[in-house]
Amino acid sequence: MNEKIEISNSEWEIMRILWTLNKATSRQIITILEAKLGWKEATTKTFITRLVSKRYIRTIKDQKAYIYLPTVQEQETIDTQLMTNFDKICQKHAGMTLAHLIKNVPLTITDIERLEKLLLEKKKNAPEVLPCNCLPISQDKCTCNKCDGI
């Protein structure tokens, strides 16, 4: 995906519902988020309206109700959001951040096997050290404490 997708944490809650159900009425979304997060109807409708205006969901009129459908794919959106976050950190922290995720996120045997295969393939061309990308200066002039000891 080339287009940058910007979804707030609150909007993300609505997207998860739509990705799970494939489509939903505002009443379904309101009921779910009221039970899950204690949101009021107006709050949910505000975030639905924002997502429609961003074109991340679309509306279909069905008799008396509006039906909402996602226009962006779930995995593609997750990948884009994750890479956006990784772009914000020093690349010297990427490995430790991934290690933290692997340690703390539940994974299936299949997930672990897929990761092992990817890491072995990536290892073939991996550099010994990644340069600091905190500031637009050369690696040898980097003085940020974040880069030390990594």
JSON list of C-alpha atoms in Angstrom, two decimals, residues 2-130:
[
{"chain": "A", "resi": 2, "resn": "ASN", "atom": "CA", "xyz": [1.45, 3.34, -1.04]},
{"chain": "A", "resi": 3, "resn": "GLU", "atom": "CA", "xyz": [-1.19, 5.52, 0.60]},
{"chain": "A", "resi": 4, "resn": "LYS", "atom": "CA", "xyz": [-0.54, 6.45, 4.21]},
{"chain": "A", "resi": 5, "resn": "ILE", "atom": "CA", "xyz": [-3.42, 5.37, 6.43]},
{"chain": "A", "resi": 6, "resn": "GLU", "atom": "CA", "xyz": [-3.94, 7.31, 9.64]},
{"chain": "A", "resi": 7, "resn": "ILE", "atom": "CA", "xyz": [-6.37, 5.70, 12.05]},
{"chain": "A", "resi": 8, "resn": "SER", "atom": "CA", "xyz": [-6.64, 6.85, 15.66]},
{"chain": "A", "resi": 9, "resn": "ASN", "atom": "CA", "xyz": [-6.89, 4.33, 18.50]},
{"chain": "A", "resi": 10, "resn": "SER", "atom": "CA", "xyz": [-10.60, 5.06, 18.82]},
{"chain": "A", "resi": 11, "resn": "GLU", "atom": "CA", "xyz": [-11.21, 4.69, 15.08]},
{"chain": "A", "resi": 12, "resn": "TRP", "atom": "CA", "xyz": [-9.26, 1.45, 15.23]},
{"chain": "A", "resi": 13, "resn": "GLU", "atom": "CA", "xyz": [-11.96, 0.00, 17.53]},
{"chain": "A", "resi": 14, "resn": "ILE", "atom": "CA", "xyz": [-14.59, 0.56, 14.84]},
{"chain": "A", "resi": 15, "resn": "MET", "atom": "CA", "xyz": [-12.36, -0.84, 12.11]},
{"chain": "A", "resi": 16, "resn": "ARG", "atom": "CA", "xyz": [-11.79, -4.04, 14.13]},
{"chain": "A", "resi": 17, "resn": "ILE", "atom": "CA", "xyz": [-15.56, -4.53, 14.33]},
{"chain": "A", "resi": 18, "resn": "LEU", "atom": "CA", "xyz": [-16.00, -3.99, 10.60]},
{"chain": "A", "resi": 19, "resn": "TRP", "atom": "CA", "xyz": [-13.09, -6.25, 9.68]},
{"chain": "A", "resi": 20, "resn": "THR", "atom": "CA", "xyz": [-14.49, -8.96, 11.94]},
{"chain": "A", "resi": 21, "resn": "LEU", "atom": "CA", "xyz": [-18.11, -8.71, 10.78]},
{"chain": "A", "resi": 22, "resn": "ASN", "atom": "CA", "xyz": [-17.31, -7.56, 7.19]},
{"chain": "A", "resi": 23, "resn": "LYS", "atom": "CA", "xyz": [-20.20, -5.10, 7.51]},
{"chain": "A", "resi": 24, "resn": "ALA", "atom": "CA", "xyz": [-22.33, -3.65, 10.30]},
{"chain": "A", "resi": 25, "resn": "THR", "atom": "CA", "xyz": [-25.06, -1.14, 11.00]},
{"chain": "A", "resi": 26, "resn": "SER", "atom": "CA", "xyz": [-24.35, 1.84, 13.22]},
{"chain": "A", "resi": 27, "resn": "ARG", "atom": "CA", "xyz": [-26.64, 0.23, 15.83]},
{"chain": "A", "resi": 28, "resn": "GLN", "atom": "CA", "xyz": [-24.46, -2.92, 15.89]},
{"chain": "A", "resi": 29, "resn": "ILE", "atom": "CA", "xyz": [-21.28, -0.87, 16.22]},
{"chain": "A", "resi": 30, "resn": "ILE", "atom": "CA", "xyz": [-22.82, 1.32, 18.94]},
{"chain": "A", "resi": 31, "resn": "THR", "atom": "CA", "xyz": [-24.01, -1.71, 20.92]},
{"chain": "A", "resi": 32, "resn": "ILE", "atom": "CA", "xyz": [-20.62, -3.44, 20.74]},
{"chain": "A", "resi": 33, "resn": "LEU", "atom": "CA", "xyz": [-18.61, -0.36, 21.74]},
{"chain": "A", "resi": 34, "resn": "GLU", "atom": "CA", "xyz": [-21.01, 0.58, 24.51]},
{"chain": "A", "resi": 35, "resn": "ALA", "atom": "CA", "xyz": [-20.53, -2.89, 26.03]},
{"chain": "A", "resi": 36, "resn": "LYS", "atom": "CA", "xyz": [-16.79, -3.05, 25.38]},
{"chain": "A", "resi": 37, "resn": "LEU", "atom": "CA", "xyz": [-15.69, 0.52, 26.15]},
{"chain": "A", "resi": 38, "resn": "GLY", "atom": "CA", "xyz": [-18.69, 2.28, 27.67]},
{"chain": "A", "resi": 39, "resn": "TRP", "atom": "CA", "xyz": [-18.94, 4.67, 24.73]},
{"chain": "A", "resi": 40, "resn": "LYS", "atom": "CA", "xyz": [-22.03, 6.81, 24.24]},
{"chain": "A", "resi": 41, "resn": "GLU", "atom": "CA", "xyz": [-23.90, 6.69, 20.93]},
{"chain": "A", "resi": 42, "resn": "ALA", "atom": "CA", "xyz": [-22.72, 10.17, 19.92]},
{"chain": "A", "resi": 43, "resn": "THR", "atom": "CA", "xyz": [-19.07, 9.21, 20.45]},
{"chain": "A", "resi": 44, "resn": "THR", "atom": "CA", "xyz": [-19.36, 6.16, 18.23]},
{"chain": "A", "resi": 45, "resn": "LYS", "atom": "CA", "xyz": [-21.21, 8.11, 15.52]},
{"chain": "A", "resi": 46, "resn": "THR", "atom": "CA", "xyz": [-18.49, 10.78, 15.57]},
{"chain": "A", "resi": 47, "resn": "PHE", "atom": "CA", "xyz": [-15.78, 8.20, 14.89]},
{"chain": "A", "resi": 48, "resn": "ILE", "atom": "CA", "xyz": [-17.87, 6.48, 12.21]},
{"chain": "A", "resi": 49, "resn": "THR", "atom": "CA", "xyz": [-18.31, 9.85, 10.48]},
{"chain": "A", "resi": 50, "resn": "ARG", "atom": "CA", "xyz": [-14.56, 10.49, 10.62]},
{"chain": "A", "resi": 51, "resn": "LEU", "atom": "CA", "xyz": [-13.81, 7.09, 9.07]},
{"chain": "A", "resi": 52, "resn": "VAL", "atom": "CA", "xyz": [-16.36, 7.72, 6.30]},
{"chain": "A", "resi": 53, "resn": "SER", "atom": "CA", "xyz": [-14.81, 11.13, 5.57]},
{"chain": "A", "resi": 54, "resn": "LYS", "atom": "CA", "xyz": [-11.34, 9.54, 5.46]},
{"chain": "A", "resi": 55, "resn": "ARG", "atom": "CA", "xyz": [-12.81, 6.95, 3.07]},
{"chain": "A", "resi": 56, "resn": "TYR", "atom": "CA", "xyz": [-11.67, 4.02, 5.22]},
{"chain": "A", "resi": 57, "resn": "ILE", "atom": "CA", "xyz": [-15.27, 2.83, 5.40]},
{"chain": "A", "resi": 58, "resn": "ARG", "atom": "CA", "xyz": [-18.19, 3.28, 3.04]},
{"chain": "A", "resi": 59, "resn": "THR", "atom": "CA", "xyz": [-21.91, 3.46, 3.56]},
{"chain": "A", "resi": 60, "resn": "ILE", "atom": "CA", "xyz": [-24.75, 1.55, 1.93]},
{"chain": "A", "resi": 61, "resn": "LYS", "atom": "CA", "xyz": [-28.37, 2.56, 2.59]},
{"chain": "A", "resi": 62, "resn": "ASP", "atom": "CA", "xyz": [-30.50, -0.50, 3.39]},
{"chain": "A", "resi": 63, "resn": "GLN", "atom": "CA", "xyz": [-34.13, 0.46, 3.95]},
{"chain": "A", "resi": 64, "resn": "LYS", "atom": "CA", "xyz": [-34.04, 2.41, 7.22]},
{"chain": "A", "resi": 65, "resn": "ALA", "atom": "CA", "xyz": [-30.48, 1.61, 8.28]},
{"chain": "A", "resi": 66, "resn": "TYR", "atom": "CA", "xyz": [-27.03, 2.48, 7.02]},
{"chain": "A", "resi": 67, "resn": "ILE", "atom": "CA", "xyz": [-24.60, -0.38, 6.62]},
{"chain": "A", "resi": 68, "resn": "TYR", "atom": "CA", "xyz": [-20.88, 0.32, 6.97]},
{"chain": "A", "resi": 69, "resn": "LEU", "atom": "CA", "xyz": [-18.19, -1.64, 5.16]},
{"chain": "A", "resi": 70, "resn": "PRO", "atom": "CA", "xyz": [-14.40, -1.31, 5.37]},
{"chain": "A", "resi": 71, "resn": "THR", "atom": "CA", "xyz": [-12.66, -0.02, 2.26]},
{"chain": "A", "resi": 72, "resn": "VAL", "atom": "CA", "xyz": [-9.15, -0.81, 3.49]},
{"chain": "A", "resi": 73, "resn": "GLN", "atom": "CA", "xyz": [-7.84, -4.32, 4.09]},
{"chain": "A", "resi": 74, "resn": "GLU", "atom": "CA", "xyz": [-7.06, -5.33, 7.66]},
{"chain": "A", "resi": 75, "resn": "GLN", "atom": "CA", "xyz": [-3.59, -6.87, 7.25]},
{"chain": "A", "resi": 76, "resn": "GLU", "atom": "CA", "xyz": [-2.46, -4.20, 4.83]},
{"chain": "A", "resi": 77, "resn": "THR", "atom": "CA", "xyz": [-3.59, -1.52, 7.28]},
{"chain": "A", "resi": 78, "resn": "ILE", "atom": "CA", "xyz": [-1.88, -3.24, 10.21]},
{"chain": "A", "resi": 79, "resn": "ASP", "atom": "CA", "xyz": [1.35, -3.50, 8.20]},
{"chain": "A", "resi": 80, "resn": "THR", "atom": "CA", "xyz": [1.19, 0.17, 7.18]},
{"chain": "A", "resi": 81, "resn": "GLN", "atom": "CA", "xyz": [0.52, 1.34, 10.75]},
{"chain": "A", "resi": 82, "resn": "LEU", "atom": "CA", "xyz": [3.32, -0.84, 12.12]},
{"chain": "A", "resi": 83, "resn": "MET", "atom": "CA", "xyz": [5.85, 0.39, 9.56]},
{"chain": "A", "resi": 84, "resn": "THR", "atom": "CA", "xyz": [4.80, 3.99, 10.28]},
{"chain": "A", "resi": 85, "resn": "ASN", "atom": "CA", "xyz": [5.66, 3.40, 13.94]},
{"chain": "A", "resi": 86, "resn": "PHE", "atom": "CA", "xyz": [8.97, 1.71, 13.10]},
{"chain": "A", "resi": 87, "resn": "ASP", "atom": "CA", "xyz": [9.88, 4.68, 10.89]},
{"chain": "A", "resi": 88, "resn": "LYS", "atom": "CA", "xyz": [9.63, 6.89, 13.99]},
{"chain": "A", "resi": 89, "resn": "ILE", "atom": "CA", "xyz": [12.26, 5.04, 16.04]},
{"chain": "A", "resi": 90, "resn": "CYS", "atom": "CA", "xyz": [16.03, 4.76, 15.70]},
{"chain": "A", "resi": 91, "resn": "GLN", "atom": "CA", "xyz": [16.67, 1.78, 13.46]},
{"chain": "A", "resi": 92, "resn": "LYS", "atom": "CA", "xyz": [19.21, 0.53, 15.98]},
{"chain": "A", "resi": 93, "resn": "HIS", "atom": "CA", "xyz": [16.21, -0.26, 18.19]},
{"chain": "A", "resi": 94, "resn": "ALA", "atom": "CA", "xyz": [14.34, -2.30, 15.56]},
{"chain": "A", "resi": 95, "resn": "GLY", "atom": "CA", "xyz": [15.84, -5.66, 16.54]},
{"chain": "A", "resi": 96, "resn": "MET", "atom": "CA", "xyz": [15.21, -5.17, 20.26]},
{"chain": "A", "resi": 97, "resn": "THR", "atom": "CA", "xyz": [11.68, -3.97, 19.54]},
{"chain": "A", "resi": 98, "resn": "LEU", "atom": "CA", "xyz": [10.96, -7.02, 17.42]},
{"chain": "A", "resi": 99, "resn": "ALA", "atom": "CA", "xyz": [12.45, -9.27, 20.11]},
{"chain": "A", "resi": 100, "resn": "HIS", "atom": "CA", "xyz": [10.15, -7.62, 22.66]},
{"chain": "A", "resi": 101, "resn": "LEU", "atom": "CA", "xyz": [7.15, -8.25, 20.41]},
{"chain": "A", "resi": 102, "resn": "ILE", "atom": "CA", "xyz": [8.08, -11.89, 19.83]},
{"chain": "A", "resi": 103, "resn": "LYS", "atom": "CA", "xyz": [8.55, -12.42, 23.55]},
{"chain": "A", "resi": 104, "resn": "ASN", "atom": "CA", "xyz": [5.25, -10.81, 24.54]},
{"chain": "A", "resi": 105, "resn": "VAL", "atom": "CA", "xyz": [2.81, -11.49, 21.69]},
{"chain": "A", "resi": 106, "resn": "PRO", "atom": "CA", "xyz": [1.09, -14.89, 21.55]},
{"chain": "A", "resi": 107, "resn": "LEU", "atom": "CA", "xyz": [2.23, -16.87, 18.48]},
{"chain": "A", "resi": 108, "resn": "THR", "atom": "CA", "xyz": [1.18, -20.17, 16.95]},
{"chain": "A", "resi": 109, "resn": "ILE", "atom": "CA", "xyz": [3.63, -22.88, 15.90]},
{"chain": "A", "resi": 110, "resn": "THR", "atom": "CA", "xyz": [2.97, -21.84, 12.30]},
{"chain": "A", "resi": 111, "resn": "ASP", "atom": "CA", "xyz": [3.77, -18.20, 13.13]},
{"chain": "A", "resi": 112, "resn": "ILE", "atom": "CA", "xyz": [7.04, -19.23, 14.78]},
{"chain": "A", "resi": 113, "resn": "GLU", "atom": "CA", "xyz": [8.03, -21.45, 11.85]},
{"chain": "A", "resi": 114, "resn": "ARG", "atom": "CA", "xyz": [7.28, -18.59, 9.43]},
{"chain": "A", "resi": 115, "resn": "LEU", "atom": "CA", "xyz": [9.42, -16.21, 11.51]},
{"chain": "A", "resi": 116, "resn": "GLU", "atom": "CA", "xyz": [12.29, -18.69, 11.71]},
{"chain": "A", "resi": 117, "resn": "LYS", "atom": "CA", "xyz": [12.27, -19.07, 7.93]},
{"chain": "A", "resi": 118, "resn": "LEU", "atom": "CA", "xyz": [12.15, -15.30, 7.38]},
{"chain": "A", "resi": 119, "resn": "LEU", "atom": "CA", "xyz": [14.98, -14.67, 9.85]},
{"chain": "A", "resi": 120, "resn": "LEU", "atom": "CA", "xyz": [17.22, -17.30, 8.28]},
{"chain": "A", "resi": 121, "resn": "GLU", "atom": "CA", "xyz": [16.65, -15.74, 4.86]},
{"chain": "A", "resi": 122, "resn": "LYS", "atom": "CA", "xyz": [17.21, -12.21, 6.18]},
{"chain": "A", "resi": 123, "resn": "LYS", "atom": "CA", "xyz": [20.40, -13.29, 7.98]},
{"chain": "A", "resi": 124, "resn": "LYS", "atom": "CA", "xyz": [22.08, -14.01, 4.63]},
{"chain": "A", "resi": 125, "resn": "ASN", "atom": "CA", "xyz": [22.33, -10.28, 3.81]},
{"chain": "A", "resi": 126, "resn": "ALA", "atom": "CA", "xyz": [22.16, -8.67, 7.25]},
{"chain": "A", "resi": 127, "resn": "PRO", "atom": "CA", "xyz": [24.81, -6.09, 8.17]},
{"chain": "A", "resi": 128, "resn": "GLU", "atom": "CA", "xyz": [26.84, -6.41, 11.38]},
{"chain": "A", "resi": 129, "resn": "VAL", "atom": "CA", "xyz": [25.64, -2.99, 12.60]},
{"chain": "A", "resi": 130, "resn": "LEU", "atom": "CA", "xyz": [22.82, -0.69, 11.58]}
]
